[in-house]
XYZ file of C-alpha atoms in Angstrom:
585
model
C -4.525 -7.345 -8.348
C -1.299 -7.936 -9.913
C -1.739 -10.601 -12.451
C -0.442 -8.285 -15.156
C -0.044 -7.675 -18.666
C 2.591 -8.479 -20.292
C 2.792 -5.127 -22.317
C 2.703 -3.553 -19.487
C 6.047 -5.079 -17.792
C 8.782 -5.893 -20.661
C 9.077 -1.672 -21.416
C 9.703 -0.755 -17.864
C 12.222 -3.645 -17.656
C 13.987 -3.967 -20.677
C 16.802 -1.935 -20.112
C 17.609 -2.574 -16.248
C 18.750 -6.158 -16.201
C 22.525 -7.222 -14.508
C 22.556 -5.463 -11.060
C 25.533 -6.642 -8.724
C 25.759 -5.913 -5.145
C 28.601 -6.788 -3.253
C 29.544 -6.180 0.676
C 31.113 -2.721 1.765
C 35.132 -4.264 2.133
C 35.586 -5.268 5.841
C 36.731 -8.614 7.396
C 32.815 -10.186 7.092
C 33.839 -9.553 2.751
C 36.883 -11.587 3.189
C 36.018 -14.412 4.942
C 34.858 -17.388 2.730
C 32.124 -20.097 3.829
C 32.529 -23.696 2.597
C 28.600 -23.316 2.097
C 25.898 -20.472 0.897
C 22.335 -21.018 0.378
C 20.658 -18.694 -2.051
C 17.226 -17.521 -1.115
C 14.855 -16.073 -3.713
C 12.915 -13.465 -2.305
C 10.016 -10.761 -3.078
C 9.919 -7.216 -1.351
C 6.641 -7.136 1.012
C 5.321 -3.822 0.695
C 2.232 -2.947 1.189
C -1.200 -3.363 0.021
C -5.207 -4.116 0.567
C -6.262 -7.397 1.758
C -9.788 -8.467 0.160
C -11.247 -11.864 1.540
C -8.114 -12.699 3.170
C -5.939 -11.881 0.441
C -2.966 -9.774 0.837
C -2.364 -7.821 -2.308
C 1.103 -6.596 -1.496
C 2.527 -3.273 -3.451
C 5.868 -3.542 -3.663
C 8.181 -0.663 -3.278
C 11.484 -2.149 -3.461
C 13.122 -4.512 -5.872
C 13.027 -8.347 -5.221
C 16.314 -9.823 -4.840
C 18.680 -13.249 -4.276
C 19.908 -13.226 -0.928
C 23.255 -15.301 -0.469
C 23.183 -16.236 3.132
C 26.106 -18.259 4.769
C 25.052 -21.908 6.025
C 28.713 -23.397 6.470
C 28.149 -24.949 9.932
C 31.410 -24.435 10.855
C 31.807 -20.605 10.307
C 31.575 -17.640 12.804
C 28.778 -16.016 10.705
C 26.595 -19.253 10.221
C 23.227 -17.954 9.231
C 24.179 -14.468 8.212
C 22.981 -12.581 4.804
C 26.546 -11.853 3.342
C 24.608 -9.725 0.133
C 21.489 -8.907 -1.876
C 21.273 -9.037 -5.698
C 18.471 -7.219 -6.760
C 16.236 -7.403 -10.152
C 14.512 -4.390 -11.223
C 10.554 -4.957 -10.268
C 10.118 -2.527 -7.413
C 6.218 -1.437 -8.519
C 5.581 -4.493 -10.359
C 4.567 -7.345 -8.722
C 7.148 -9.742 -9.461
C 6.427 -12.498 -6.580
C 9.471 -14.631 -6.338
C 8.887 -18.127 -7.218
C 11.265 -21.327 -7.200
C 13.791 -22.553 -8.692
C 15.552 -25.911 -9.482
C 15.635 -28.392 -6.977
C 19.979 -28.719 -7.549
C 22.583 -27.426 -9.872
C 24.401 -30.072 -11.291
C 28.436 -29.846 -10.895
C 29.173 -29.146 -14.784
C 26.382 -26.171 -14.868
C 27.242 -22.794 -13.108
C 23.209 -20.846 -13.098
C 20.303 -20.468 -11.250
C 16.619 -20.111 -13.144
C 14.332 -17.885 -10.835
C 10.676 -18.168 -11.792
C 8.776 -14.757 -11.276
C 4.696 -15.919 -11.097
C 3.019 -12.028 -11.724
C 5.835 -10.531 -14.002
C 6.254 -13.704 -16.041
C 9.967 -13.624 -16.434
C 12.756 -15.873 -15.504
C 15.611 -14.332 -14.086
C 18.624 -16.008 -14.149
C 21.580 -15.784 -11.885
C 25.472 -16.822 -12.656
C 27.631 -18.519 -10.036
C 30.815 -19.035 -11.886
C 31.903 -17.045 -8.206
C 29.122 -19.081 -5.561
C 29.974 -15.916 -3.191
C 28.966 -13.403 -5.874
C 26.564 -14.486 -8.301
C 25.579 -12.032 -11.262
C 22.291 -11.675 -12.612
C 22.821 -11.759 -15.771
C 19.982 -14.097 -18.257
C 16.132 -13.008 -18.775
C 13.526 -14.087 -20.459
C 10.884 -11.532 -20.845
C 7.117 -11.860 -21.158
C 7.633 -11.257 -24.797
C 9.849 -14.383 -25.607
C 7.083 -17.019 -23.772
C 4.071 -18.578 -24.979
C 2.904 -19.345 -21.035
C 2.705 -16.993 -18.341
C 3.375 -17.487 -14.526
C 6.577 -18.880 -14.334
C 7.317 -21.431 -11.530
C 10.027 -23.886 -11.157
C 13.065 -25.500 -13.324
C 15.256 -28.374 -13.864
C 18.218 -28.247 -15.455
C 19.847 -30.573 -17.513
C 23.134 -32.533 -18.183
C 23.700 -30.061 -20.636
C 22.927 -27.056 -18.742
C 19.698 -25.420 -20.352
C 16.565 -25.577 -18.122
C 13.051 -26.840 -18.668
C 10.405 -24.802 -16.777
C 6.676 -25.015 -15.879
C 4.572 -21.838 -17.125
C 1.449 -22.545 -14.831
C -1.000 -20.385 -16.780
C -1.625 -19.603 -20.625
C -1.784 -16.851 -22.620
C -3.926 -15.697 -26.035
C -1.333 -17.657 -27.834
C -2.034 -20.572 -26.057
C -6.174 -20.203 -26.647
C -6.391 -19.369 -23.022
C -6.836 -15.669 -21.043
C -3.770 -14.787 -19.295
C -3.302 -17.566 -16.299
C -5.805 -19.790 -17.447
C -5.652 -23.475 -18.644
C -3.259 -24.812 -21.248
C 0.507 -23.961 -19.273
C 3.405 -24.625 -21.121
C 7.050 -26.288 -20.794
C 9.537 -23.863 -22.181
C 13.253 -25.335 -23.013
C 15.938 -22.156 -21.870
C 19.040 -21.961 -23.200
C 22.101 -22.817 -20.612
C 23.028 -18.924 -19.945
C 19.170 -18.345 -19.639
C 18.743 -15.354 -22.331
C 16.773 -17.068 -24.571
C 13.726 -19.676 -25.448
C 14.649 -22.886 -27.514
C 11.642 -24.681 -27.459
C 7.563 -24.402 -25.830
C 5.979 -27.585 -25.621
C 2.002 -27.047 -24.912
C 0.935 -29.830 -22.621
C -2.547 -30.329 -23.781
C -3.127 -32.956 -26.246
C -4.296 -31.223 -29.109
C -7.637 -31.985 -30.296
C -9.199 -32.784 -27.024
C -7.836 -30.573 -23.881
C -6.953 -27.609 -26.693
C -10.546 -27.215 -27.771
C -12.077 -27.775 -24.127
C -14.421 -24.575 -23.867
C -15.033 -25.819 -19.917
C -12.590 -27.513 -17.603
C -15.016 -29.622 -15.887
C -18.634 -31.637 -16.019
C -21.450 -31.052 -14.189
C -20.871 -32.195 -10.816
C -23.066 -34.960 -9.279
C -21.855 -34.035 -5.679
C -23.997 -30.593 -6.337
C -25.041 -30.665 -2.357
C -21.353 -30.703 -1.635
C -19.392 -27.443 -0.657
C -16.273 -27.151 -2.251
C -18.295 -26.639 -6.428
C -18.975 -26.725 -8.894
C -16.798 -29.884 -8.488
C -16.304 -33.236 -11.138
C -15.351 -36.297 -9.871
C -13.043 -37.189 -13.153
C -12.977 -40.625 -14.329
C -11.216 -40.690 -17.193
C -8.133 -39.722 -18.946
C -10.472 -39.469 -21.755
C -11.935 -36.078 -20.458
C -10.995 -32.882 -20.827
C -7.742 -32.504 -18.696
C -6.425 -29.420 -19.572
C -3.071 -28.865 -18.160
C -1.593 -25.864 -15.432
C 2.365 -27.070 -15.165
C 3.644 -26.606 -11.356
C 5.941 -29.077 -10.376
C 8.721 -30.326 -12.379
C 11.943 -33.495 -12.083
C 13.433 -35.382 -14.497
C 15.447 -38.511 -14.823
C 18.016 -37.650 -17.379
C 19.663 -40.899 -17.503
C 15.593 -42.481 -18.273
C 15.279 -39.940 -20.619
C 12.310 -38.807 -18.660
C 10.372 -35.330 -17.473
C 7.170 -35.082 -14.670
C 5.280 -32.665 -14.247
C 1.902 -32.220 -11.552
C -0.542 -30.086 -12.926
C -1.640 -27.692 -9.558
C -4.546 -24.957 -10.217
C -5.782 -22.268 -12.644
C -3.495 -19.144 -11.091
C -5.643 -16.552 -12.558
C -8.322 -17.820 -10.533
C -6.160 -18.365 -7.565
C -5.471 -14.769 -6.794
C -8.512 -13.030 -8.068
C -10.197 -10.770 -4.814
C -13.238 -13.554 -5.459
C -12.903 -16.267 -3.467
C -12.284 -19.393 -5.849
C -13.985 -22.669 -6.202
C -12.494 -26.118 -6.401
C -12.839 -25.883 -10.124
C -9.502 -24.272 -10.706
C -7.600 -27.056 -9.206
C -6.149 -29.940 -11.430
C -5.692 -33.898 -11.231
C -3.030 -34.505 -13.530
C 0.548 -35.737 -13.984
C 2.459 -35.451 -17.133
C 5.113 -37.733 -18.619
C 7.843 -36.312 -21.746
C 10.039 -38.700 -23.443
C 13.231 -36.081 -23.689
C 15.175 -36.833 -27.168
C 18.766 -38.362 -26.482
C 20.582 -35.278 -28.199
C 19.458 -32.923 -26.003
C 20.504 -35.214 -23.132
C 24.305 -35.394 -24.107
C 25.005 -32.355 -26.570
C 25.981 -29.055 -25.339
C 24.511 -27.160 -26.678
C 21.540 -29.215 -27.902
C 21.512 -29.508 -31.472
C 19.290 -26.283 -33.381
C 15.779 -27.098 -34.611
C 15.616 -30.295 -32.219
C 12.080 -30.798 -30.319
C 13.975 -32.104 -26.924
C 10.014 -32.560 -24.642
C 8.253 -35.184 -26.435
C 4.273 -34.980 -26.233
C 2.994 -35.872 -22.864
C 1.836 -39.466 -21.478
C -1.141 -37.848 -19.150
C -2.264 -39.359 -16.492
C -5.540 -38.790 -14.006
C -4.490 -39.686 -10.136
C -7.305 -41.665 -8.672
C -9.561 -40.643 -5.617
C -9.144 -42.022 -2.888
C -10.948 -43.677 0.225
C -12.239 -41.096 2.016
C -15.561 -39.539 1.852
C -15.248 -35.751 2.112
C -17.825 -33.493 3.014
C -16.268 -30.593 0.848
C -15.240 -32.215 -2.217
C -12.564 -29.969 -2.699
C -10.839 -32.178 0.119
C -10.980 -35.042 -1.893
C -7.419 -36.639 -2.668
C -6.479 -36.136 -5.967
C -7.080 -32.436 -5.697
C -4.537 -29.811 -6.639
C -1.587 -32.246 -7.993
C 1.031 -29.465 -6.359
C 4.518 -30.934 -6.680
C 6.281 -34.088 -8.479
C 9.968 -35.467 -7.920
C 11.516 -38.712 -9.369
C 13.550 -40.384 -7.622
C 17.266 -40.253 -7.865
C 20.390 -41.902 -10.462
C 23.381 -43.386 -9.055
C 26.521 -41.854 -9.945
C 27.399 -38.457 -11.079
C 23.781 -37.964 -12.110
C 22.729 -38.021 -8.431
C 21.906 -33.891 -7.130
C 25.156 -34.788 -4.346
C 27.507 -35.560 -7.976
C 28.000 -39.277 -6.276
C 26.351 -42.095 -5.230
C 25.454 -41.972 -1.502
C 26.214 -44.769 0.773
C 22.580 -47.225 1.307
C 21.194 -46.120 -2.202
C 18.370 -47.546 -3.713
C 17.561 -47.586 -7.114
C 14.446 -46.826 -8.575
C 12.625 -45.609 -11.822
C 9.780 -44.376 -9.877
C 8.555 -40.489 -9.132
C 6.121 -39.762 -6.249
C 3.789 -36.148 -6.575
C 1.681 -34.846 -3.768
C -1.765 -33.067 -3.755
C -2.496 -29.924 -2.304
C -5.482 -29.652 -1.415
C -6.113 -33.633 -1.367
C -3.159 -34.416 1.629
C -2.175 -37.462 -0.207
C 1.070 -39.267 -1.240
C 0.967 -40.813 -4.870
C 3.714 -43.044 -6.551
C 4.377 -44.545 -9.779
C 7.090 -47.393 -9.846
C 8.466 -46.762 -13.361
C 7.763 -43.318 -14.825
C 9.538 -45.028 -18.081
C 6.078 -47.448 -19.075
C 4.176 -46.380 -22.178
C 1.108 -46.100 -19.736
C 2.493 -45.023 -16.075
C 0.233 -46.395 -12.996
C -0.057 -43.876 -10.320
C -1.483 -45.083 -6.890
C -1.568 -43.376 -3.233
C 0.534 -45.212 -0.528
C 0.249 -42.151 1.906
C -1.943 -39.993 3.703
C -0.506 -37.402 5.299
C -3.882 -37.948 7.871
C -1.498 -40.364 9.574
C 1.003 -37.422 10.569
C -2.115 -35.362 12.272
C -2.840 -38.060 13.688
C 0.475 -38.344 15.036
C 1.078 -35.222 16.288
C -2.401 -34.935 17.814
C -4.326 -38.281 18.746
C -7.917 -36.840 18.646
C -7.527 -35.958 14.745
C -9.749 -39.410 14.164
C -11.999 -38.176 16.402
C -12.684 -35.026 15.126
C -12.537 -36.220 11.691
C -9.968 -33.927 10.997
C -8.163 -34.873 7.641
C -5.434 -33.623 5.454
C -7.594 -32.332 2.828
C -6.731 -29.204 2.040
C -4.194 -28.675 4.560
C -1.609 -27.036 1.933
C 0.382 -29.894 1.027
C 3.382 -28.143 -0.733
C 7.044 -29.261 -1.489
C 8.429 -32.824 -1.552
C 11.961 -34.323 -2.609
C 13.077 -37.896 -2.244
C 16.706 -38.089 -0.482
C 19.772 -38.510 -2.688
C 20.010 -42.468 -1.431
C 15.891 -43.090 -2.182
C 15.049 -43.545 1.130
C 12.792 -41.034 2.306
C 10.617 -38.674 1.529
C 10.408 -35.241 2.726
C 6.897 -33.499 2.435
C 6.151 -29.388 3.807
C 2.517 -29.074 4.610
C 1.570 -25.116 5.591
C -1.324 -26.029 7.085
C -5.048 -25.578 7.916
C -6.632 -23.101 9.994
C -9.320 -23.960 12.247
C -12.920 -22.744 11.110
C -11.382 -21.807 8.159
C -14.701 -21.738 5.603
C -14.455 -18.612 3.143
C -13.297 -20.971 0.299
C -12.699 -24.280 -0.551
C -9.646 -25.007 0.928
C -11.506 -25.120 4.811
C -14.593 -26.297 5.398
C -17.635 -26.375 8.458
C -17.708 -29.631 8.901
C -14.116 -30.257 9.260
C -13.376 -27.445 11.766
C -10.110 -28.237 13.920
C -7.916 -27.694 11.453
C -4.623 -29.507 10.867
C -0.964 -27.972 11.511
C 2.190 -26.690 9.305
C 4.524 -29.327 9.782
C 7.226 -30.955 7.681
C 6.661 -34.797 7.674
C 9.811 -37.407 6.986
C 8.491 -40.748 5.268
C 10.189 -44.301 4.974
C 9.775 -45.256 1.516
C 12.981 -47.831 1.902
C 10.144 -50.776 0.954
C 8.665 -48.991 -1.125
C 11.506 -48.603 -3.567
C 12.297 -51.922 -3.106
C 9.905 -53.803 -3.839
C 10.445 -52.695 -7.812
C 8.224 -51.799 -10.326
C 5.164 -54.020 -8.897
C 4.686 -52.802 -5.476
C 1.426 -53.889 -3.658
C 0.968 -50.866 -1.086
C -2.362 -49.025 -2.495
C -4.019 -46.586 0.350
C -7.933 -47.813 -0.289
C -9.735 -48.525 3.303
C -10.479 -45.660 5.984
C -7.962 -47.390 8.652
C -5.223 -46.199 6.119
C -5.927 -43.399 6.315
C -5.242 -42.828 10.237
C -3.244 -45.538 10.425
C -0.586 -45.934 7.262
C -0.640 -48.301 4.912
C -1.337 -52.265 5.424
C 0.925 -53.416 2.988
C 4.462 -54.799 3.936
C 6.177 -52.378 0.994
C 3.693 -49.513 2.424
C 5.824 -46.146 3.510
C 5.803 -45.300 7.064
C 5.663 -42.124 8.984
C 9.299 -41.815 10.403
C 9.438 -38.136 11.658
C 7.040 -34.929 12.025
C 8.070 -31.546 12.842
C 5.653 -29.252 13.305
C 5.826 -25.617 12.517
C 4.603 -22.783 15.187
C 3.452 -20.192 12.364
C 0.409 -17.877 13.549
C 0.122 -16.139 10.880
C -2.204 -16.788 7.111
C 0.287 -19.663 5.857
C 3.111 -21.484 7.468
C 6.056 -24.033 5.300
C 5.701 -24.213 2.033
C 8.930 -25.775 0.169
C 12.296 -27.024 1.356
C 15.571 -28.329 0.057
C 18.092 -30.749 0.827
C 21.573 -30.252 1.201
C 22.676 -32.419 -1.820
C 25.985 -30.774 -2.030
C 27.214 -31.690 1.517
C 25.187 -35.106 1.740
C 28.160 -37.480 0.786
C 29.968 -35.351 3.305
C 27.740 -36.706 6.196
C 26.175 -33.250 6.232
C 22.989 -34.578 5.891
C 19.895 -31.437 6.643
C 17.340 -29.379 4.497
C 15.991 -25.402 4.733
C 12.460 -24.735 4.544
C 11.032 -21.520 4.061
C 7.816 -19.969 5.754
C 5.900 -18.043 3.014
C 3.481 -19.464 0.391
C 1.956 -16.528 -1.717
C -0.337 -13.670 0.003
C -2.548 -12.531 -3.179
C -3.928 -16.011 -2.488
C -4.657 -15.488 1.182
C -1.760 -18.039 2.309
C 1.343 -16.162 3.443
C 3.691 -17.358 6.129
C 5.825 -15.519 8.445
C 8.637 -15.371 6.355
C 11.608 -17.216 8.192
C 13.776 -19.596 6.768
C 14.800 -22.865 9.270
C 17.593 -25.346 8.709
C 16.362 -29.068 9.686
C 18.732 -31.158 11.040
C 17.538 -34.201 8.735
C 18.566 -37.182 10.594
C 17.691 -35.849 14.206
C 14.621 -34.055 12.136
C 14.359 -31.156 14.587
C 16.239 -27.755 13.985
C 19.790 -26.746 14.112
C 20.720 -25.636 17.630
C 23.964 -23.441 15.964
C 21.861 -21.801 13.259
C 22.140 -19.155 13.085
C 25.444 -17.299 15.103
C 25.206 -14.078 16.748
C 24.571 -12.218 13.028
C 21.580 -10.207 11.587
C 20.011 -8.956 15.331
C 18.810 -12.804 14.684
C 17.998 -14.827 17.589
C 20.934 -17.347 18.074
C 20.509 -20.874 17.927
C 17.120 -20.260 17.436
C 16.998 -22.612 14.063
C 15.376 -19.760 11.574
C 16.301 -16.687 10.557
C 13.527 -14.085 9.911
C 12.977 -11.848 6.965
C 10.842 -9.334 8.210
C 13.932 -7.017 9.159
C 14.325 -3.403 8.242
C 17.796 -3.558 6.916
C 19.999 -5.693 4.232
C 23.635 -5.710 3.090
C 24.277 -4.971 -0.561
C 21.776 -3.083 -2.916
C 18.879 -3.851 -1.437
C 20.036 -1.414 1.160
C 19.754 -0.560 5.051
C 16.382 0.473 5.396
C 13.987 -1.831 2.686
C 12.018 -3.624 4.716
C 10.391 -6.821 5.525
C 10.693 -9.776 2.307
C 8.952 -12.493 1.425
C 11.908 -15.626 0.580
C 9.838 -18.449 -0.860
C 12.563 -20.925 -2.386
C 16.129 -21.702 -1.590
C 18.737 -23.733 -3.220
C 22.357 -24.473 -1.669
C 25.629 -24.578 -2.944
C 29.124 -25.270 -2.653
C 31.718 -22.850 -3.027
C 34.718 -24.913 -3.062
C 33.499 -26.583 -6.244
């Protein structure tokens, strides 16, 4: 198991940080894309797998692969280098980062989950980031790092999914934290606890006896109230600088997630989280010293939904995995401009893991924020396969994983890895909903949606919405599915957009294969680039480079050999996030 100690990591680390690898000198060095996309990525290795859980030993570093994804260039889709962080041995399992960088801001903040540090990466040079900021275990009052935003200002709020003893919790348990990093990511200005104190602090149990005892998926609590004990595991994280605003989903207890026992619903959460951020941290650079930026959190329990689930783990407010807000106009907007059709919007939608569902709040701004579900990704099974209804085969539980809104607030893009048929060791399948339900990435219109304000009507709450989309005029509609051929434990777990080459007409997203394998969902670690407006992949991607398959839309990871320090014979990897940029910034 690697869920590890954080005495046991900082020593061995310490003194190794700020590796650089750079291409042997040859015409590949010299050439210069208009467009990289950086790919953060865990060694494989090897390890035993216990209840379907693959507890990989790594025996080479993880790393940041630069790979070139300039359309236009001769070695479109190749790796040009590695740049490796010391963790070979330790269990480090590559994480996200932030959905964008914006144009004044020159780092990237790499979440580690098992290690519990943030890496951070310098692209003052896009073609050869540094490694350069960490935080170690030691400077954190969470533990399992997982994604960031970054601010106006350039320092980075990040989710800490689990606690710690200093948090009254054992390491990954409840009570996460939202930690404040400095812009050049070496140290910790500020650790906001999410709980409210006094109430999900002093919580000795996470949930209530269950009055669905007869159901599988328990010990399992229908919650009712924002009133009960909610205590808080941080996953996904956007913010609205310009509403002075931060959201974050609570997901699951990871400690429980990865043990080699098989977990109940009970670890998984049904929360969102709103933080007022203070105006100086907003516009200062740095923020001003002593100044609590992440106001206390607004907390909000999503409400179930329609259908009746025979596991109750399936139910739809299950596993709150990711959040995003919608977009600003202007230089605030990830693409530095705003895009041609743009809507505006105050709202922020956040999708359920486990549940399948789409949930959206209108203004994330109001003292009390309304959350309601206007999707269910049911209608997309349904869509790719018209006996779904028949066979009763929901979303629930099908893996529901990243989701963005597009830089003009029209759509929404939603990764889903997927369901196996029969699956019943846990709670994520269940026997009486056998057939499964495939990866796919799923393209919503929300175009109403956003439109219709702060008082929209669509609210997903009969059993023909769920097959069939909502009935509401301002409901979102399905617009596009592609579905993902993955045969192996997992399938697509996060994407992102293009935002730098958007307002170029450039308009596509990556997703990446590969969830995590200690919690017996893995992938088959390629990356794809999405042609976003076609929505099927890119017939040029990638060129003749790599031993890749041309044209074939992916690139694959499980190769034996890499360019810079990684080196020529390291293996198969593991990339679970990407994030592009521009290098003619």
């Amino acid at each position: 198991m690697k869920l590890r100690l954080k005495a046991l990591i900082g020593a061995a680390v310490a003194g190794a940080i700020g590796i650089t690898a750079l291409l042997p000198a040859g015409a590949a060095d010299e050439r210069k894309p208009d467009s990289v996309l950086y790919l953060w990525a865990g060694d494989k290795g090897e390890g035993p797998v216990v209840n379907n859980k693959e507890f990989d030993v790594p025996d080479d570093n993880d790393f940041l692969a630069v790979v070139d994804s300039d359309p236009d260039s001769p070695t479109y889709g190749k790796v040009l280098r590695t740049i490796s962080v010391p963790t070979a041995g330790i269990g480090n399992e590559p994480h996200h980062m932030q959905p964008f960088t914006p144009s004044n801001c020159n780092r990237l903040f790499a979440g580690s989950l098992f290690s519990d540090f943030w890496w951070t990466y310098n692209i003052d040079n896009p073609l050869k980031p540094v490694q350069d900021g960490t935080i170690t275990p030691a400077q954190t009052s969470g533990f399992v790092p997982d994604a960031a935003f970054v601010l106006p200002n350039c320092e980075a709020l990040g989710t800490e999914m689990g606690g710690d003893p200093t948090t009254g919790s054992y390491l990954g348990g409840p009570h996460g934290t939202v930690v404040r990093l400095s812009a050049d990511g070496s140290s910790v200005l500020e650790t906001q606890l999410a709980d409210r104190v006094g109430l999900d602090d002093t919580c000795e149990s996470q949930w209530n006896p269950s009055t669905h005892a007869h159901k599988p998926g328990g010990p399992f609590t229908r919650k009712t109230s924002v009133g009960d004990c909610l205590p808080s595991n941080p996953h996904g994280i956007w913010g609205r600088p310009d509403l002075g605003e931060l959201v974050t989903s609570d997901y699951a207890t990871p400690g429980q997630l990865i043990t080699p026992v098989a977990p109940t619903s009970s670890v998984a959460k049904m929360t969102v989280r709103h933080y007022t951020l203070s105006k100086e941290c907003l516009t200062e650079k740095p923020s001003p010293a002593g100044v609590d930026c992440i106001g206390d959190p607004r907390v909000v329990l999503l409400p179930d939904g329609p259908r009746n689930e025979t596991n109750e783990g399936h139910e739809e407010n299950v596993g709150v995995m990711e959040t995003a807000t919608t977009n600003a106009a202007g230089e605030l907007n990830p693409t530095g401009a705003t895009p041609t059709g743009f809507l505006p919007s105050k709202g922020a939608f956040a999708t359920t893991m486990c549940g399948g569902v789409l949930y959206y709040s209108a203004d994330i701004t109001a003292k009390q924020p309304k959350w309601r579900e206007v999707f269910d990704f049911t209608t997309a099974g349904q869509a790719v396969d018209g006996q779904s209804k028949a066979n009763g085969s929901t979303s629930g539980c099908a893996g529901g994983g990243g989701v963005a809104v597009s830089p003009d607030n029209r759509y929404v893009v939603h990764t889903i890895v997927g369901r196996d048929a029969g699956q019943t060791n846990n709670f994520i399948g269940s026997a009486t909903n056998p057939y499964g339900f495939p990866g796919m990435v799923v393209k919503v219109d929300i175009s109403k949606l956003i439109a219709a304000g702060t008082q929209p009507s669509c609210k997903i709450d009969t059993t023909r919405e769920v097959w069939e989309g909502g009935q509401e005029n301002d409901c979102p509609t399905l617009s596009a599915v592609h579905v993902v051929d993955d045969r192996s434990t997992g399938g697509p777990h996060f994407f992102s957009f293009d935002y730098p080459d958007w307002n170029d007409g450039n308009h596509r997203l990556a997703y990446f294969d590969y969830f995590v394998s200690e919690t017996g969902v893995g992938g088959d670690n390629r990356v794809c680039m999405l042609d976003f407006d076609k929505f099927e992949l890119d017939g040029n991607f990638p060129s003749a480079v790599d031993g890749q398959s041309p044209g074939s839309g992916c690139i694959q990871f499980n190769r034996a050999d890499w360019p810079g320090d990684r080196g020529d014979q390291a293996g198969p990897a593991k990339p679970h996030y990407g994030i592009f940029e521009n290098t003619t910034r």
